[in-house]
Amino acid sequence: MDSNKRSNCSRPLLGTRHECIGAIGLIVAVAVISQFLDDYFLTLLTTISIYALAGMGLNLLMGNTGLISIAHAGFMGVGAFSSAYLIHDVGLPVLLSIILAGLITSAVGMFFGLPSLRLKGVYLAMASFAAQIILYWAFEVSRWFTGGQDGRFVDRPTILGVSFFESNHYYLFVLAFTVIGAIVNFNILRSKLGRAFSAVRDRAIAAELMGINVFRTKMAAFGLSTFYAGVAGALFGFYLEFVAIQAFTLFISIQFLAMVIIGGLGKVSGSILGAAFIVILPEVMDSIALMITPNAGEMAPIRMGVFGLIVVVFLIYEPHGLARSWRRFVDWGLARMGVNR
Amino acid sequence: MTLLDVNNVSLAFGGVQALSDVTFTVEEGEIFSIIGPNGAGKTTLLNCISGVYPPTGTIRMEGVEIVGMKPHKRPKLGITRTFQNIALFPTESVIDNVLVGSDYMLRSGVLRTCLYWTPLGCSAGEARAREAALEALGILGLEEFADAPVADLPYGSQKRVELARAMVAKPKLLLLDEPTAGMTTTEKQELTEQVKVLNADHGVSVVMIEHDMGVVMKISHRIMVLDFGKKIAEGSPAEVTDNPKVRKAYLGEEA
Amino acid sequence: MDYFLALVVNGIIVGSIYSVVALGLVLIYKATEVVNFAQGELLMIGAYICLEIIVKTGMPFIPAFLMSMGFMAILALIIERVVLRKMLEAPVMSVIMVTVGIGVILRAVVILVWKAISIPFPEIFSREGVSLGFITIGQVYIWSFVLTLIFMGLFGAFFKYTRIGLVMRATASSRKAAESMGVPLTKVFALAWVISAVVSCVGGVLAGNIAGLSPELSFYGIKVFPAVILGGLDSIVGASISGVIIGVLENLGGGYIKDLTGIRGLGPVAPFFVLVGILWIRPTGLFGKKEIERV
């Protein structure tokens, strides 16, 4: 392993110059291309970006800090309903509402994270599992906030007279958040906080003796992670223009977990690749399923089964996720082309 | 000047008395070694000082009571340590491992981190911390491995990375738990020299647990002997070697 | 008062099924340190298989029940062999996730084969009520309670008096020690899965008898988490008792609290509030072992 590659995160700047230019080029390309796509592809792209944002949050918690949350769909719901409530019932401006929604989610997330100081592995998983169930029930019961089973409508945002109503314009809105989210994520990973996260994950007691406040670090992880989820939830609500509690079930939480595991734990690229994978997979499967069975009723379970199978296969054969596969692929390609990094 | 004042420290695990009434002081600028057979309570004592276990009795660092104080507050008081079984963060690079040691000094909350490059952000502090970390690695001859994954380093070098991590926090008191265990003879010699340099040139006092008598005799100013959780002797290397109790307990049949 | 007693008795009976499921969960955890998030799906599959055998072959209930237990044993062997044996060194999170994945697959299979609809179980125990003085209970409830007790007794005896049971208990208390004594760990792990799947099959068939079959049956696996946390993940007796406690709590939560506060749907959620509460106070469950950390 080339020693210069692994510590990008600790450098004062984002990786190498080439990687920087490459990343900016990619973002601009996606932004431009998105303006010419039809609604189907825009839906995919927007969902991927929003999921990637939520995935980054979950990955900070799971991959980087070694904690677990089976409640991220629930947290996303808190963000979605909060922003809808703040905009339509309180009348706050859109951007402020999104930030506040993030902070509210953060507060809820930290509350459920409070026992994490003393909880280990499975017990923490159970606690967050309970959080998902409790949050979903709270959504059902709080009609004033969520509209209960009926859900509630949200308008796509208009900021300073610029409307993001059209799907291609709204995509740019989402992309901006995802890019900022990714930059912040990189910054976290290469500074004190990121080091504290992995120190707590790898050796909590040693970390504490190095002067790291383990409790505060875990709280920061929960707070940040759920902030991402809250903002992602708000963006998701605007996109659908209708927030329904069914979008935040246990199964979606499980999908998020699968997303970061398949993508690659602890890596920003993992969050993005995982989101792309989890969004595109059902589409690909649907076209395959259509060949096998014309019966639409059978498609849902087939989709579900394959999803489960892929999770299991990934965990056994590629536990480091797509980020690792991608890295290997790039290295292999570069080696073939005779490029020496 | 007394730096560390340990008074009547006792600790029991269930029915096992791991430490009973241990009392000693460490003076400023001193290398103080703790020796004793396996299971004598040496590491437990170190763990009490660094806050892993709360013992009864008092432990004062420059007059400040530290029993019951949260472990993560130790570096701020100038106490850092290394571990018997290396406790590095295996997925990180060498320099990131060392940086963790100085992070307690760094002002860098969530918001500053998000604003990394801006004047309010934490990039300037990070850059300074990196320089300090590289300097500490330089003292220990590890500069060239700064960006290597720490898990790729040989055992002896990993132990030195731990030392660098403890040093970068600019401690007054360094706790070393078997710093030369598992090292080759050359590595041991190097490390002994480095500890001496840290002590002499950087003014760090050292409390060291060590099994290699050669190392202990060579660099210690004073030695304390523990047996079954009790202090059985204390004094200069010469005094301790001559003590009949020590010869019996520690050197066994050789006495 | 009668209302209260009715809720309690109902809770005990439903809770006894939770106990069976909790038993299965604890068995796997004790032996392999895996929390099986697919326990509910195992239960569901077991019930469907039993139904299928009865409907397709017209076999009487008892042999069909035994056959479905056999089927579950084989299924568990496959799961253990093909998936979990490869995850022995994996981190907790991955192992949890892999069992979640298995659960999703099993659920998908059930929906694919039997559709996501509710199918009534052939009436094996009469639904006719029996009066217990203050309350009238369907016979099927009483039967399920009795069968639960019998099976719990059988498993208890198995662990207490048989050699294999002893070996399994030894492995649970110290894996390292057992291994050094020559216990074949992989066989013990496999056996734990088999027994757990068979236990779930019992739970599934009983639950199916009461409420009919639907993919919703798999929620038993979820509902039982508060019970195992209450009882401690590593305590078989604790899990059995707290299964009943959770059942009662759920009924009281659904009954009283709804009447008092008008909040709907609190019943199924109440145990999870209890779960969070317990973990706040005791991080390893009410009767769980405390771990000592070393540097």
Short mmCIF file of C-alpha atoms in Angstrom, two decimals, chain B residues 69-205:
data_model
loop_
_atom_site.label_atom_id
_atom_site.label_comp_id
_atom_site.label_asym_id
_atom_site.label_seq_id
_atom_site.Cartn_x
_atom_site.Cartn_y
_atom_site.Cartn_z
CA MET B 69 -11.21 13.31 38.35
CA LYS B 70 -12.34 12.27 34.86
CA PRO B 71 -9.56 10.46 32.96
CA HIS B 72 -9.72 12.82 29.99
CA LYS B 73 -8.65 15.73 32.20
CA ARG B 74 -5.22 14.21 32.90
CA PRO B 75 -3.37 15.59 29.84
CA LYS B 76 -4.42 19.10 30.80
CA LEU B 77 -2.65 18.59 34.14
CA GLY B 78 0.42 17.37 32.31
CA ILE B 79 0.04 13.60 32.70
CA THR B 80 0.22 11.39 29.62
CA ARG B 81 1.06 7.75 29.16
CA THR B 82 1.87 4.80 26.93
CA PHE B 83 0.41 1.32 27.22
CA GLN B 84 1.70 -2.14 27.90
CA ASN B 85 -0.12 -3.58 24.90
CA ILE B 86 0.13 -0.93 22.26
CA ALA B 87 -3.03 1.17 22.20
CA LEU B 88 -2.65 3.01 18.92
CA PHE B 89 -5.59 3.73 16.65
CA PRO B 90 -4.88 1.07 14.03
CA THR B 91 -6.80 2.51 11.08
CA GLU B 92 -5.09 5.91 11.22
CA SER B 93 -1.75 7.15 9.88
CA VAL B 94 1.22 7.70 12.16
CA ILE B 95 0.79 11.45 12.26
CA ASP B 96 -2.93 11.25 12.96
CA ASN B 97 -2.16 9.00 15.90
CA VAL B 98 0.31 11.50 17.25
CA LEU B 99 -2.07 14.40 16.65
CA VAL B 100 -4.65 12.79 18.91
CA GLY B 101 -2.16 13.34 21.72
CA SER B 102 -2.12 17.12 21.28
CA ASP B 103 -5.78 17.51 20.40
CA TYR B 104 -6.77 18.42 23.91
CA MET B 105 -4.96 21.73 23.40
CA LEU B 106 -6.68 22.45 20.11
CA ARG B 107 -9.71 24.69 20.07
CA SER B 108 -11.88 23.13 17.45
CA GLY B 109 -15.59 22.60 17.98
CA VAL B 110 -18.07 21.34 15.45
CA LEU B 111 -18.67 24.80 14.01
CA ARG B 112 -14.98 25.64 13.64
CA THR B 113 -14.50 22.32 11.89
CA CYS B 114 -17.26 23.08 9.42
CA LEU B 115 -15.65 26.47 8.69
CA TYR B 116 -12.26 24.82 8.26
CA TRP B 117 -10.57 27.28 5.88
CA THR B 118 -12.18 30.49 7.04
CA PRO B 119 -10.47 32.78 9.61
CA LEU B 120 -12.85 31.38 12.23
CA GLY B 121 -12.08 27.83 11.20
CA CYS B 122 -9.61 25.41 12.66
CA SER B 123 -7.16 25.01 9.77
CA ALA B 124 -4.50 27.28 11.31
CA GLY B 125 -4.55 25.40 14.61
CA GLU B 126 -4.44 22.11 12.71
CA ALA B 127 -1.38 23.23 10.77
CA ARG B 128 0.43 24.24 13.96
CA ALA B 129 -0.47 20.96 15.60
CA ARG B 130 0.92 19.07 12.62
CA GLU B 131 4.21 20.89 12.91
CA ALA B 132 4.44 20.01 16.59
CA ALA B 133 3.58 16.41 15.79
CA LEU B 134 6.26 16.21 13.11
CA GLU B 135 8.73 17.67 15.58
CA ALA B 136 7.88 15.01 18.18
CA LEU B 137 8.21 12.31 15.52
CA GLY B 138 11.56 13.86 14.59
CA ILE B 139 12.89 13.50 18.13
CA LEU B 140 12.05 9.80 18.00
CA GLY B 141 13.40 9.35 14.48
CA LEU B 142 10.02 8.58 12.93
CA GLU B 143 9.58 11.64 10.73
CA GLU B 144 9.79 9.76 7.47
CA PHE B 145 6.90 7.45 8.42
CA ALA B 146 4.53 10.30 9.28
CA ASP B 147 2.01 9.49 6.55
CA ALA B 148 2.30 5.71 6.73
CA PRO B 149 -0.59 3.71 8.19
CA VAL B 150 0.47 2.99 11.75
CA ALA B 151 -0.50 -0.67 11.42
CA ASP B 152 2.22 -1.13 8.79
CA LEU B 153 5.02 -0.20 11.19
CA PRO B 154 7.10 -2.82 13.00
CA TYR B 155 6.35 -3.39 16.69
CA GLY B 156 9.27 -1.40 18.03
CA SER B 157 8.38 1.62 15.93
CA GLN B 158 4.76 1.43 17.02
CA LYS B 159 5.92 1.67 20.62
CA ARG B 160 7.85 4.80 19.70
CA VAL B 161 4.79 6.26 17.97
CA GLU B 162 2.99 5.82 21.28
CA LEU B 163 5.81 7.66 22.99
CA ALA B 164 5.58 10.46 20.43
CA ARG B 165 1.83 10.65 21.00
CA ALA B 166 2.40 10.99 24.73
CA MET B 167 5.18 13.56 24.21
CA VAL B 168 3.37 15.84 21.82
CA ALA B 169 0.98 16.73 24.62
CA LYS B 170 3.93 18.48 26.32
CA PRO B 171 3.52 16.55 29.55
CA LYS B 172 5.22 17.21 32.84
CA LEU B 173 4.84 13.60 33.84
CA LEU B 174 5.11 10.71 31.45
CA LEU B 175 3.81 7.27 32.48
CA LEU B 176 5.49 4.46 30.56
CA ASP B 177 4.10 0.94 30.88
CA GLU B 178 6.84 -1.48 29.81
CA PRO B 179 8.21 0.73 27.05
CA THR B 180 10.78 -1.79 25.84
CA ALA B 181 8.71 -4.98 26.04
CA GLY B 182 9.03 -7.04 22.88
CA MET B 183 11.83 -4.91 21.46
CA THR B 184 15.12 -6.12 20.05
CA THR B 185 18.32 -5.25 21.92
CA THR B 186 19.16 -2.45 19.50
CA GLU B 187 15.68 -1.03 19.73
CA LYS B 188 15.89 -1.17 23.51
CA GLN B 189 19.14 0.76 23.53
CA GLU B 190 17.72 3.38 21.21
CA LEU B 191 14.60 3.79 23.28
CA THR B 192 16.58 4.03 26.52
CA GLU B 193 18.59 6.85 25.00
CA GLN B 194 15.46 8.58 23.78
CA VAL B 195 13.81 8.42 27.19
CA LYS B 196 16.97 9.89 28.68
CA VAL B 197 16.93 12.69 26.12
CA LEU B 198 13.26 13.44 26.81
CA ASN B 199 14.03 13.58 30.50
CA ALA B 200 17.23 15.63 30.31
CA ASP B 201 16.55 18.00 27.41
CA HIS B 202 12.79 18.36 27.58
CA GLY B 203 12.43 18.33 31.33
CA VAL B 204 9.87 15.54 31.47
CA SER B 205 9.59 13.49 34.62
#
